[in-house]
Short mmCIF file of C-alpha atoms in Angstrom, two decimals:
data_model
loop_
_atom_site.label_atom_id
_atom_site.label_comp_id
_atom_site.label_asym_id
_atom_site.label_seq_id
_atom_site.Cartn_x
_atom_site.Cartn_y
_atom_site.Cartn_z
CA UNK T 1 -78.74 -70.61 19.93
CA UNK T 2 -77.01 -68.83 17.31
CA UNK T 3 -74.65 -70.31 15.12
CA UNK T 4 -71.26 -69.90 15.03
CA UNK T 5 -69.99 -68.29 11.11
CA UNK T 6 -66.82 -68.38 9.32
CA UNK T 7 -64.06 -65.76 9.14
CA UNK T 8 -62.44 -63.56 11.67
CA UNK T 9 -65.05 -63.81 13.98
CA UNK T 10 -63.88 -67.83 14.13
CA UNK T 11 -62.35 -68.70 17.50
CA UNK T 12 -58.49 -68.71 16.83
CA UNK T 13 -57.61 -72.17 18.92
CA UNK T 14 -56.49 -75.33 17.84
CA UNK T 15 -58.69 -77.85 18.69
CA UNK T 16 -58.22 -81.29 18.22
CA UNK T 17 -61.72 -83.47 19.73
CA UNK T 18 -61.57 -86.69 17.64
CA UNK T 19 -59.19 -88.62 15.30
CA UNK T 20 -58.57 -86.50 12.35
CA UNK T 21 -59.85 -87.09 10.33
CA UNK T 22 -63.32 -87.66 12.78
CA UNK T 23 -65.78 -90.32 12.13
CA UNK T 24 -67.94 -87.54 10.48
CA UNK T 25 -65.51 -87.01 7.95
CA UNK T 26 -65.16 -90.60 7.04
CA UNK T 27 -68.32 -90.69 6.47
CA UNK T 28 -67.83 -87.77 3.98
CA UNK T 29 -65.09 -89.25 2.41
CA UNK T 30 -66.66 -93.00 1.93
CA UNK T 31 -69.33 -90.43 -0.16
CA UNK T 32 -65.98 -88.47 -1.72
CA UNK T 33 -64.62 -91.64 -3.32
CA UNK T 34 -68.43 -93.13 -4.50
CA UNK T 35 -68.92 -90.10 -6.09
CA UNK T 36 -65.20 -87.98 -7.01
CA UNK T 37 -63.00 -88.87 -9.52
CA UNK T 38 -59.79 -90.64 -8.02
CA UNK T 39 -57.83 -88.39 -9.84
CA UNK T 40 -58.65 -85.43 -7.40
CA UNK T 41 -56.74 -86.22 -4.31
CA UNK T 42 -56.83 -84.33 -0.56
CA UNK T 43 -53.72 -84.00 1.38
CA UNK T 44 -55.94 -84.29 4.42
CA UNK T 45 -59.61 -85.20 4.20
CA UNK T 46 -60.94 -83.83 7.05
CA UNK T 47 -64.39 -81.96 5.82
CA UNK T 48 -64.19 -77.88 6.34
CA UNK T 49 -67.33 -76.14 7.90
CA UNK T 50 -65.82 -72.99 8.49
CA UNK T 51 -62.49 -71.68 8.33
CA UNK T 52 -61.00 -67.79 9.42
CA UNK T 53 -57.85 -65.97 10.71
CA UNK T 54 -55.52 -68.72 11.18
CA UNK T 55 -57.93 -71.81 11.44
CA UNK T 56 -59.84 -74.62 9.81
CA UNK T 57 -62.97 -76.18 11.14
CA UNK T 58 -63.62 -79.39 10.61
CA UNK T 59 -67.77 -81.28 10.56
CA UNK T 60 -66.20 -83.14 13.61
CA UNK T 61 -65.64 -80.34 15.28
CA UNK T 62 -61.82 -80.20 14.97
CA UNK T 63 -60.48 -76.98 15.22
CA UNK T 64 -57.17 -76.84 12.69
CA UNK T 65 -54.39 -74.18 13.00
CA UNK T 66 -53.52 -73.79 9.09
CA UNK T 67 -50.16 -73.32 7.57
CA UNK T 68 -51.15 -73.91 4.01
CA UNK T 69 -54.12 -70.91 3.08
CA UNK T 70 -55.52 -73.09 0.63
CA UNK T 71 -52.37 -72.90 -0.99
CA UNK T 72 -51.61 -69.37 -0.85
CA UNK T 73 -55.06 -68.44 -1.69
CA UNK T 74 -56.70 -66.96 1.95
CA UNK T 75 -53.67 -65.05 2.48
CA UNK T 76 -56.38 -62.60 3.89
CA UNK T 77 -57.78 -64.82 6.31
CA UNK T 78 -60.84 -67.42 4.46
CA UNK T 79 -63.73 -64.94 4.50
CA UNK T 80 -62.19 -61.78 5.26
CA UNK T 81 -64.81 -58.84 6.26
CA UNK T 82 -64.25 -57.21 3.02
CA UNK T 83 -64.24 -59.98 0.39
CA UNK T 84 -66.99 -60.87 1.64
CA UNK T 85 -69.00 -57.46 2.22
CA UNK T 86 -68.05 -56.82 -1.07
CA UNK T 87 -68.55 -60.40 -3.07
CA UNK T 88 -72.29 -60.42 -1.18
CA UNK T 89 -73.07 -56.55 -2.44
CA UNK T 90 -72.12 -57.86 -6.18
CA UNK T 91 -73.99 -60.78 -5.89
CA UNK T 92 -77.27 -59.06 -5.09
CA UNK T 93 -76.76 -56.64 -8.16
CA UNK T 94 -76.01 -59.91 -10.64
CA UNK T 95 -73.41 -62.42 -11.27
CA UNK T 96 -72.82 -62.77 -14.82
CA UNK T 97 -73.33 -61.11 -17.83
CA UNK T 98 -69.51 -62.19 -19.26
CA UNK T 99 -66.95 -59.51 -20.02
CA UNK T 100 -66.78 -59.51 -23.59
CA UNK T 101 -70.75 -59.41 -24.13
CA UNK T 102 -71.79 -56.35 -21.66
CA UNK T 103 -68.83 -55.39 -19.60
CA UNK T 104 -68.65 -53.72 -16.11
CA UNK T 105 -66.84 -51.62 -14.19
CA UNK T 106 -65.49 -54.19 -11.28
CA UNK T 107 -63.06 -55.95 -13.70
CA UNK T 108 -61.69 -52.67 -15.01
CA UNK T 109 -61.29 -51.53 -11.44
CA UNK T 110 -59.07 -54.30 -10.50
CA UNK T 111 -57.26 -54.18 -14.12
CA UNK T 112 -56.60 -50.41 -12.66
CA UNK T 113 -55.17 -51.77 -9.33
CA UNK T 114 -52.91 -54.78 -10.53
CA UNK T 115 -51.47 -51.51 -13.11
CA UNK T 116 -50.84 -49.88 -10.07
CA UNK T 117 -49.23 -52.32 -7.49
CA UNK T 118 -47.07 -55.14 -10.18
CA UNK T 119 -43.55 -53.43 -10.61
CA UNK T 120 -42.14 -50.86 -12.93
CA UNK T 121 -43.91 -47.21 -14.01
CA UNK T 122 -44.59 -48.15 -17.96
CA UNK T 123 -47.90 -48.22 -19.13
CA UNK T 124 -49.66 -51.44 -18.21
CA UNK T 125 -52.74 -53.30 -19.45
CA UNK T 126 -54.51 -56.80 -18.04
CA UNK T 127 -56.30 -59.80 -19.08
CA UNK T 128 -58.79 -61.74 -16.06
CA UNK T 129 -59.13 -65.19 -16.00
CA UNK T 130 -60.08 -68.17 -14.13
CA UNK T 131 -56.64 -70.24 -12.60
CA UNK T 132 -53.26 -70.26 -12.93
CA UNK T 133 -52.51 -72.59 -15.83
CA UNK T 134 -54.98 -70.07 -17.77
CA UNK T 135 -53.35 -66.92 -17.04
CA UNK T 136 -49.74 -68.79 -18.00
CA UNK T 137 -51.42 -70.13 -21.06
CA UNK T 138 -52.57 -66.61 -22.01
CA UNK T 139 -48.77 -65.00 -21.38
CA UNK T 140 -47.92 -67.66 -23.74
CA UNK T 141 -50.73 -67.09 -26.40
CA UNK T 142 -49.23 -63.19 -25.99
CA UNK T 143 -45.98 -63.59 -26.12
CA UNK T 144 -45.92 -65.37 -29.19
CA UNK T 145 -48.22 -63.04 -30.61
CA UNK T 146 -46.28 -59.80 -30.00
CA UNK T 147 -42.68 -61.34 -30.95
CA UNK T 148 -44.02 -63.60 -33.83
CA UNK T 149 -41.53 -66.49 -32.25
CA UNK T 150 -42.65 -69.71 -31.14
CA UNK T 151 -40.38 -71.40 -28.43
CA UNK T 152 -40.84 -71.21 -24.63
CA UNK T 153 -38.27 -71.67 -21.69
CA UNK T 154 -38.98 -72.84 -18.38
CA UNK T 155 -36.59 -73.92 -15.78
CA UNK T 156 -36.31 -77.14 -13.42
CA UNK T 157 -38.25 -77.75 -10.99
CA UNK T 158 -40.73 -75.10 -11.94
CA UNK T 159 -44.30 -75.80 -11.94
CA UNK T 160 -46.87 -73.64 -14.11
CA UNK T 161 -50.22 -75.96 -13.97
CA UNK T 162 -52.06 -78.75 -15.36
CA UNK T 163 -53.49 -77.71 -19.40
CA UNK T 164 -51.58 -79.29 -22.04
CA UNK T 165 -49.28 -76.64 -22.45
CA UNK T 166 -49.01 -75.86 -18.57
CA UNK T 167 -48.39 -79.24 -18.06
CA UNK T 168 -45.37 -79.23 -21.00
CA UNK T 169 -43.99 -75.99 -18.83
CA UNK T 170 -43.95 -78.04 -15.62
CA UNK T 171 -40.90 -80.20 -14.48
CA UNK T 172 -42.07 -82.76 -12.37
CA UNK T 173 -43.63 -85.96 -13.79
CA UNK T 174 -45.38 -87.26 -10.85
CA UNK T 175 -48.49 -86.44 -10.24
CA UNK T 176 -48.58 -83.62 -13.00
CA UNK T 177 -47.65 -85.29 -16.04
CA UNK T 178 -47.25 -88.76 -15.56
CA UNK T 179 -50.13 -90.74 -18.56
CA UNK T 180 -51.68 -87.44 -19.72
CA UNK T 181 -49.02 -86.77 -22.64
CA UNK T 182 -48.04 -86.13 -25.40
CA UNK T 183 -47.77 -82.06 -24.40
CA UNK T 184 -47.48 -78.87 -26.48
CA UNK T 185 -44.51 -78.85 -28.39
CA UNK T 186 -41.57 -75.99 -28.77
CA UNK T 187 -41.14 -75.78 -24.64
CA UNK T 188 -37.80 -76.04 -23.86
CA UNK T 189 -36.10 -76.65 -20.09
CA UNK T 190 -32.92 -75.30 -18.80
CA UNK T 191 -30.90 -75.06 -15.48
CA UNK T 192 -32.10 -73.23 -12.39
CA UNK T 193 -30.09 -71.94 -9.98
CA UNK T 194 -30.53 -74.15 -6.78
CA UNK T 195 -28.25 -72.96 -4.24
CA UNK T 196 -28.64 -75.79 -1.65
CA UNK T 197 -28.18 -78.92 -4.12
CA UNK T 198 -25.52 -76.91 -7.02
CA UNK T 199 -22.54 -79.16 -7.35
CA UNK T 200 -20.29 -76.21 -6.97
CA UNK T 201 -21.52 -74.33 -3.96
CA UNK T 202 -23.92 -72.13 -3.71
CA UNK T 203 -21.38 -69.34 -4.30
CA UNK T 204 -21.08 -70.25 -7.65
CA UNK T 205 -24.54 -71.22 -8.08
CA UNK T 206 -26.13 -67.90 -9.81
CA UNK T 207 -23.57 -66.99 -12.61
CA UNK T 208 -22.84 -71.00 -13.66
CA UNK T 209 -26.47 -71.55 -13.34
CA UNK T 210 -27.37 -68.19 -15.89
CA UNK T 211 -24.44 -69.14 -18.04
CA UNK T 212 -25.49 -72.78 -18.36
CA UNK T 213 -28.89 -71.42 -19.51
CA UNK T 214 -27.78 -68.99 -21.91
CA UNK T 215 -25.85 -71.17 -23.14
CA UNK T 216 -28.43 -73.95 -23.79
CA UNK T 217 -31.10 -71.33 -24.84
CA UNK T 218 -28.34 -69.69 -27.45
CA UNK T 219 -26.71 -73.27 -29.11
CA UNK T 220 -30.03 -75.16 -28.91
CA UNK T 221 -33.09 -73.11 -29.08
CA UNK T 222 -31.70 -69.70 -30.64
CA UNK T 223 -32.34 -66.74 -28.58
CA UNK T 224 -34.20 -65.28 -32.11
CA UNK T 225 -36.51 -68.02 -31.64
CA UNK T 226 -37.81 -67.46 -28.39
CA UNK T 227 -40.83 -66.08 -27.29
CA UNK T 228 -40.38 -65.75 -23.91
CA UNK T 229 -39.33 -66.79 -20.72
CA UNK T 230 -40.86 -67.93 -17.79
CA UNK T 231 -39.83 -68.33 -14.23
CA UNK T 232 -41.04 -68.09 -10.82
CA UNK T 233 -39.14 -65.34 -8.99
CA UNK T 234 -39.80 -68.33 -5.61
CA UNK T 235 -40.53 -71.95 -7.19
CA UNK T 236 -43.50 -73.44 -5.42
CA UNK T 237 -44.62 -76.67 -6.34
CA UNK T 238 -40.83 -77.65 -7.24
CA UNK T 239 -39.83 -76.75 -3.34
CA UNK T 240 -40.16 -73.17 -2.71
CA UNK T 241 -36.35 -72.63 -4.14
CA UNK T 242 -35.03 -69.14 -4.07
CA UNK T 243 -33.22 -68.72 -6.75
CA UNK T 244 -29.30 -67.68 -6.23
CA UNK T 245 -28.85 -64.03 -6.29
CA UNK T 246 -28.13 -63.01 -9.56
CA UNK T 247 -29.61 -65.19 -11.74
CA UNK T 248 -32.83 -63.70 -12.25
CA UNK T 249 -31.56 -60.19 -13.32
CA UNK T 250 -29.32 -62.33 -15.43
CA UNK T 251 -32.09 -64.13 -16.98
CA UNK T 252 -34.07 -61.14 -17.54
CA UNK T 253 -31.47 -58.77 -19.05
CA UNK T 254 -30.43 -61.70 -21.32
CA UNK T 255 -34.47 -61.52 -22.29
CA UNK T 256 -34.24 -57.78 -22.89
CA UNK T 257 -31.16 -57.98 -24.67
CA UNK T 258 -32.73 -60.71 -27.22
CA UNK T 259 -36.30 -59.61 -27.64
CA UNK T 260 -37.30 -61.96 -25.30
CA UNK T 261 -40.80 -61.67 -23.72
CA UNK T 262 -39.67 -62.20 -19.77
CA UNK T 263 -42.94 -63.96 -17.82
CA UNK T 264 -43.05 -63.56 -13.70
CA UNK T 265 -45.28 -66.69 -12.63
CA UNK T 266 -46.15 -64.70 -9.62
CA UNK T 267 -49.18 -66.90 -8.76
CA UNK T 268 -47.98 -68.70 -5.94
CA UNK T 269 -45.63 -65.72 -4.56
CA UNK T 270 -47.65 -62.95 -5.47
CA UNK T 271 -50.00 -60.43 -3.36
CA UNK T 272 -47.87 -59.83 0.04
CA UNK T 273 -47.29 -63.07 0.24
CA UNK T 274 -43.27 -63.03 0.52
CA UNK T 275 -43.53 -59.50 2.30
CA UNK T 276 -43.91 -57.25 -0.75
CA UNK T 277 -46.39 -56.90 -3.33
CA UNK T 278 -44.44 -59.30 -5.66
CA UNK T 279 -41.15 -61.30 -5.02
CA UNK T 280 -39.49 -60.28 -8.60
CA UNK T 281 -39.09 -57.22 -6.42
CA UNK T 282 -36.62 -58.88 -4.37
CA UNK T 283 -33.98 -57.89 -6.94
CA UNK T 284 -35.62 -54.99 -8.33
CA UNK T 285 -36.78 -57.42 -11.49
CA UNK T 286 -39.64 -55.33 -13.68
CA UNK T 287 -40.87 -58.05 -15.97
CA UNK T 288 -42.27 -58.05 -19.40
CA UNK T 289 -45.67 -59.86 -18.30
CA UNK T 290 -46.23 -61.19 -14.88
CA UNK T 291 -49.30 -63.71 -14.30
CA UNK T 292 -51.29 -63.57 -10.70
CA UNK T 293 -54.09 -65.79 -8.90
CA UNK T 294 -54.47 -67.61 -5.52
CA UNK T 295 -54.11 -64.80 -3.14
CA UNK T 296 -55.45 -62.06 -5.26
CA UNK T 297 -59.29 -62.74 -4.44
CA UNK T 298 -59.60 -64.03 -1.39
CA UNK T 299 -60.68 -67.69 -2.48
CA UNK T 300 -62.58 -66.63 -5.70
CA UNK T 301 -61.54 -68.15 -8.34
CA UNK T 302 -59.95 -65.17 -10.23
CA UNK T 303 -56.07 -64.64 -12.36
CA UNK T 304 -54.38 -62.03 -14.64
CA UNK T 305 -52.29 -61.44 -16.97
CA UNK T 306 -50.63 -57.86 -16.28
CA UNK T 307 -47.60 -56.11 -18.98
CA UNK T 308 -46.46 -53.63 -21.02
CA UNK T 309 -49.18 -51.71 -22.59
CA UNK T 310 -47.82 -52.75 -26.21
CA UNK T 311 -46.94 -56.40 -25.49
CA UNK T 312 -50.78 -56.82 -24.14
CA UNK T 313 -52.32 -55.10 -26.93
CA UNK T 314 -50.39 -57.47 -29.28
CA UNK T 315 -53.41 -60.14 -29.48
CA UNK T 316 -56.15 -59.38 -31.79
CA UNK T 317 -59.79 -58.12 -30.57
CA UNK T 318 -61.52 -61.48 -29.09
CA UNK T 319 -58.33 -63.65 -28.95
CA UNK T 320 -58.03 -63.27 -25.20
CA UNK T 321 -61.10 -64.31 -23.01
CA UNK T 322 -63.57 -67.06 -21.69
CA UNK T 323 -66.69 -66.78 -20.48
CA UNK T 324 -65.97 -67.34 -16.80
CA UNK T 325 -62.69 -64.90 -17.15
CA UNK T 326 -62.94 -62.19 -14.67
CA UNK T 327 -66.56 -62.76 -13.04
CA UNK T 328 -67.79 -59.85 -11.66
CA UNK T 329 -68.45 -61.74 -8.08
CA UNK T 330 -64.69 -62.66 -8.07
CA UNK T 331 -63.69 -58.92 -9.50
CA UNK T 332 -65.43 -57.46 -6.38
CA UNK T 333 -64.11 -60.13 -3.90
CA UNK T 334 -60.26 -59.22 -5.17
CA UNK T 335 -61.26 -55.53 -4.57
CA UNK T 336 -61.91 -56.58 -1.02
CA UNK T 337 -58.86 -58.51 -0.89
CA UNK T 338 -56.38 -55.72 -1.90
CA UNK T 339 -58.38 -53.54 0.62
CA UNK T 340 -57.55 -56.11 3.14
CA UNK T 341 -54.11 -56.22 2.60
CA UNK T 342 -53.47 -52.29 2.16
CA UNK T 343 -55.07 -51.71 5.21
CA UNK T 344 -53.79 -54.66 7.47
CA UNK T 345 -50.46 -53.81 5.76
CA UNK T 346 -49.96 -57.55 5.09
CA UNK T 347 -46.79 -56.99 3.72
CA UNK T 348 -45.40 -55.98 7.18
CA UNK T 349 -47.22 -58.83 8.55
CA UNK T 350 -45.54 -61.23 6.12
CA UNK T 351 -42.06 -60.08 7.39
CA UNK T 352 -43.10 -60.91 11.32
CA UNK T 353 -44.21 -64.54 10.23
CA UNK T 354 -40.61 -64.68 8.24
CA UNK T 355 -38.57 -63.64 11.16
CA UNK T 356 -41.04 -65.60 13.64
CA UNK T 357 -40.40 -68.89 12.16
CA UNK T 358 -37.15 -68.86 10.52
CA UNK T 359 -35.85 -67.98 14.41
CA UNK T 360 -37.81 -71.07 15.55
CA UNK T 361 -36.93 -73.45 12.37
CA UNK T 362 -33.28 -72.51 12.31
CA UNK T 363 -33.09 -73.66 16.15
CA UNK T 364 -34.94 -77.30 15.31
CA UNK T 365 -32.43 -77.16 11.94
CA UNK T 366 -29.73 -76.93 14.66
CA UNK T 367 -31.30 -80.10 16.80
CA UNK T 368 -32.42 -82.20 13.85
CA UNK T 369 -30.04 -82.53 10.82
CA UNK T 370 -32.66 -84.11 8.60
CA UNK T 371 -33.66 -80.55 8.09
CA UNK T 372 -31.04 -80.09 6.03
CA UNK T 373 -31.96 -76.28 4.28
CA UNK T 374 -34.49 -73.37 5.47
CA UNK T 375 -35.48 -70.85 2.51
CA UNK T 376 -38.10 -68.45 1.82
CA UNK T 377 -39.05 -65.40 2.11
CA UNK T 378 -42.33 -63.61 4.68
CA UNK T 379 -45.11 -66.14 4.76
CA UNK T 380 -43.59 -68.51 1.94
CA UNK T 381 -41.02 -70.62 4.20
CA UNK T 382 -39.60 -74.26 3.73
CA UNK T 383 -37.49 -76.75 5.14
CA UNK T 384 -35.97 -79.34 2.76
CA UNK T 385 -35.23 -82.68 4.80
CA UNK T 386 -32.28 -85.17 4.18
CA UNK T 387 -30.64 -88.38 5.33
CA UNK T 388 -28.44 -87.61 8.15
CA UNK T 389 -24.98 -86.49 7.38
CA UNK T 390 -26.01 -86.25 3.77
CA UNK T 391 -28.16 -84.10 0.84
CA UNK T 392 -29.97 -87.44 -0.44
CA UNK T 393 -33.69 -86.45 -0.49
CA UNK T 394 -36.03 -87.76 2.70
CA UNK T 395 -39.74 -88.14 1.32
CA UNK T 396 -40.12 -91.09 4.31
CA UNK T 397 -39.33 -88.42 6.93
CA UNK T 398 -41.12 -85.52 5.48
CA UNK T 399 -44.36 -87.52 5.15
CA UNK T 400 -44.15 -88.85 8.49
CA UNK T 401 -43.36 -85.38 9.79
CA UNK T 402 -46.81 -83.87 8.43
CA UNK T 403 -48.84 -86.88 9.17
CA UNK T 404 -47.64 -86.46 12.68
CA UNK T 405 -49.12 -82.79 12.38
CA UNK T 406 -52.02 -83.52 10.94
CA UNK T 407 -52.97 -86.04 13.20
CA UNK T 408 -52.27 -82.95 16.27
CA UNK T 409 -54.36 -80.78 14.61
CA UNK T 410 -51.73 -78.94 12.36
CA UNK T 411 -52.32 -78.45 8.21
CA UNK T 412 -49.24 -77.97 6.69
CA UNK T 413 -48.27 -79.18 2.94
CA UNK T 414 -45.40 -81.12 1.19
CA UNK T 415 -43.89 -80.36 -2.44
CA UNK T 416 -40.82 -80.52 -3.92
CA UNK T 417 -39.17 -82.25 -6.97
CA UNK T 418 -37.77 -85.21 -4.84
CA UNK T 419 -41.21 -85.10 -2.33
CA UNK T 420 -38.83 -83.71 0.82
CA UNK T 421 -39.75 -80.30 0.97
CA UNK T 422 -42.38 -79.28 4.16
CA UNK T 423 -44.31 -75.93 3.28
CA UNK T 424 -45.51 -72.83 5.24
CA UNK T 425 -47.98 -70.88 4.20
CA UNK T 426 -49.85 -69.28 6.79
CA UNK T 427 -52.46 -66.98 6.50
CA UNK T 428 -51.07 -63.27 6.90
CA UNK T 429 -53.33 -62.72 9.43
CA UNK T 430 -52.67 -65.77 11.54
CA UNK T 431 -52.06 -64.59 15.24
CA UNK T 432 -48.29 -64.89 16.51
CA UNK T 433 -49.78 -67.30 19.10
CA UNK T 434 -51.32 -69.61 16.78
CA UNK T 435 -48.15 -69.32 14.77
CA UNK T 436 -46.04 -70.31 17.60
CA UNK T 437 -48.37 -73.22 18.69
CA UNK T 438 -47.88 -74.09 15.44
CA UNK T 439 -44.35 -74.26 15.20
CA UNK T 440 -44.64 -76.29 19.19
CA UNK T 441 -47.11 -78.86 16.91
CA UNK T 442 -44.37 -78.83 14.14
CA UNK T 443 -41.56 -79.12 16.53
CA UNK T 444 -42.80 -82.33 18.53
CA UNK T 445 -43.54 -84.05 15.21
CA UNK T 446 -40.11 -84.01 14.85
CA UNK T 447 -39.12 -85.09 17.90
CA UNK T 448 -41.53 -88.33 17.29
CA UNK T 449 -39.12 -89.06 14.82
#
């Protein structure tokens, strides 16, 4: 009998033949917690044996329709044809030598390609590293280089990783921050512009929001003291908040204006995943430096730091690196990966999940009013829920909501500041009928209520 393999070729059902998790996945996790720190959680332990398309496949047999991608990681599809045709190729030829003892060519190819696809036309040079927090570390480490300034400015409810001084950019306490302090000094927070929960409306929300911060940044900080400033064009971890029109190109000129080095934390929202190669292109934002990982390697562990020519040539020869940074195995898998999503035109594809379930979770917004907002943009879609008749944050209802999914065979993922925000990130190659049972799953979890 031949065995059934991962990736497209994985039967695109939901399948649910046990409990989930299955008694073969207790038995994993009884193993988990003997052996794994309790530090490193799992939203849902059920064990993966294969995953593809739009699925997850469980050691139980559990067949799992997946709106989360790993966290916007297999926004390809988990072991697309070409990550993985060209990840095997690279691993037959060798898989290390490390970058800055004998380099190779697959890390300046995709150093060529994230030149080509982040926005504006200005010369452009990159750094490859491991995760996230490294690649905002290293904008950091840059930025303060080129401009000779030391403070940094986040925003609330942003989220930029778990180092020291990722943890320092981060808002939220719980579970990011809570014990592990004290964090990097000279990180400073301001206001974001959160249209659903701004006192004043969210008409008002984008120029009080920028002048609040400008303010702040100018009578506390000292715009001549800043480094740079970094913002996620979408916030993930803090609840997939769109910023009010306006405010970024506010932030950002006020940047330009001041010297400012002006970070895009892309790594959640970049690589098709909001239906174009990079949300700052929403509002036409060209930043300074923008950092990238999750989707940009197919599930490799892979990130950059992409900017202006002069701003990345700032740090001197052998203070950017790590021996990991840019593996050649990962540099060919993110090759496949862009391949994948030029040629499947994932950014269209992100735009027909958008309009797919925003139509469906505008109509249960309509028949439940816990839901009380719907925001994001392609594949990157919330819903933040409430107390009925009121904005006061429901964490009760929104964990119910996805246990009752994951216990139908549904994976879909919580965040927010306040713990009420449910999470869609489907693969952008997830089938419109999986998408749609999906949203059925989703839809009778409320109704459960």
């Amino acid at each position: 009998m031949t065995e059934l393999s991962g990736g497209p070729s994985l039967p695109q059902e939901r399948r649910v033949i046990t409990a989930i998790p299955g008694p073969k996945s207790q038995e994993l996790l009884a193993r988990k917690n003997a052996a794994v720190a309790g530090g490193v959680g799992s939203v849902l332990p059920v064990f993966t044996v294969r995953a593809g398309g739009g699925v997850i496949e469980d050691v139980d047999g559990n067949s799992l329709i997946d709106f989360g991608s790993g966290i916007a990681v297999t926004s390809v599809g988990s072991s697309a044809e070409a990550v993985v045709r060209r990840a095997s190729a690279q691993l037959a030829d060798f898989t290390h030598t490390c970058f800055m003892v004998t380099p190779y060519e697959g890390y300046v190819e995709v150093c060529e390609e994230l030149a080509r696809l982040t926005p504006g036309d200005h010369a452009k040079k990159s750094a490859l590293f491991n995760s996230g927090a490294e690649a905002v570390e290293n904008a950091v480490k840059i930025a303060r280089s080129y401009t000779k300034r030391q403070a940094v400015v986040v925003f609330d409810h942003g989220y930029h990783g778990r180092t020291n001084l990722t943890m320092a950019l981060t808002a939220k306490n719980m579970p990011y921050k809570h014990g592990f302090g004290p964090f990097a000094p000279e990180v400073y927070r301001v206001p974001l512009a959160y249209p659903y929960r701004w006192l004043t409306g969210p008409e008002n929300c984008a120029e009080e929001a920028a002048a609040q911060a400008i303010d702040m940044i100018s009578k506390q900080i000292g715009a001549e003291n800043v480094a740079a400033i970094i913002i996620e064009p979408i916030l993930g971890e803090g609840g997939f908040i769109e910023p009010a029109k306006g405010f970024l190109p506010r932030i950002a000129e006020f940047a330009k204006t001041n010297g400012i080095v002006f970070v895009a934390d892309e790594i959640q929202s970049g690589f098709c995943r909001t239906g174009q190669w990079f949300a700052c292109e929403d509002e036409g934002i060209v930043p300074d430096l923008i950092t990238t990982a999750k989707g940009i390697a197919g599930g490799l562990p892979l990130a950059a730091v992409t900017g202006r020519a002069e701003i990345m040539d700032a740090a001197h020869s052998g203070g950017l690196g790590g021996t990991y940074g840019g593996n050649p195995v990962a540099c060919a898998a993110a090759l496949g990966a862009i391949e994948t999503m030029r040629e499947l035109d994932l950014n269209a594809k992100a735009k027909r999940i958008e309009e797919v379930m925003k139509g469906r979770l505008a109509a249960m917004q309509e028949k439940y009013d816990i839901i009380g907002d719907l925001r994001g943009r392609g594949a990157m879609i919330a819903i933040e829920l409430v107390k009925s008749g009121t904005k006061d944050p429901n964490p009760e209802a929104t964990a119910a909501v996805a246990k009752a999914c994951h216990s139908a065979g549904l994976l879909v993922l919580t965040c927010g500041t306040y713990g009420n925000v449910l999470r869609f990130l489907p693969p952008l190659v997830i089938g419109e009928d999986l998408l749609n049972e999906g949203l059925d799953v989703l839809e009778s979890a409320f109704a459960e209520l």
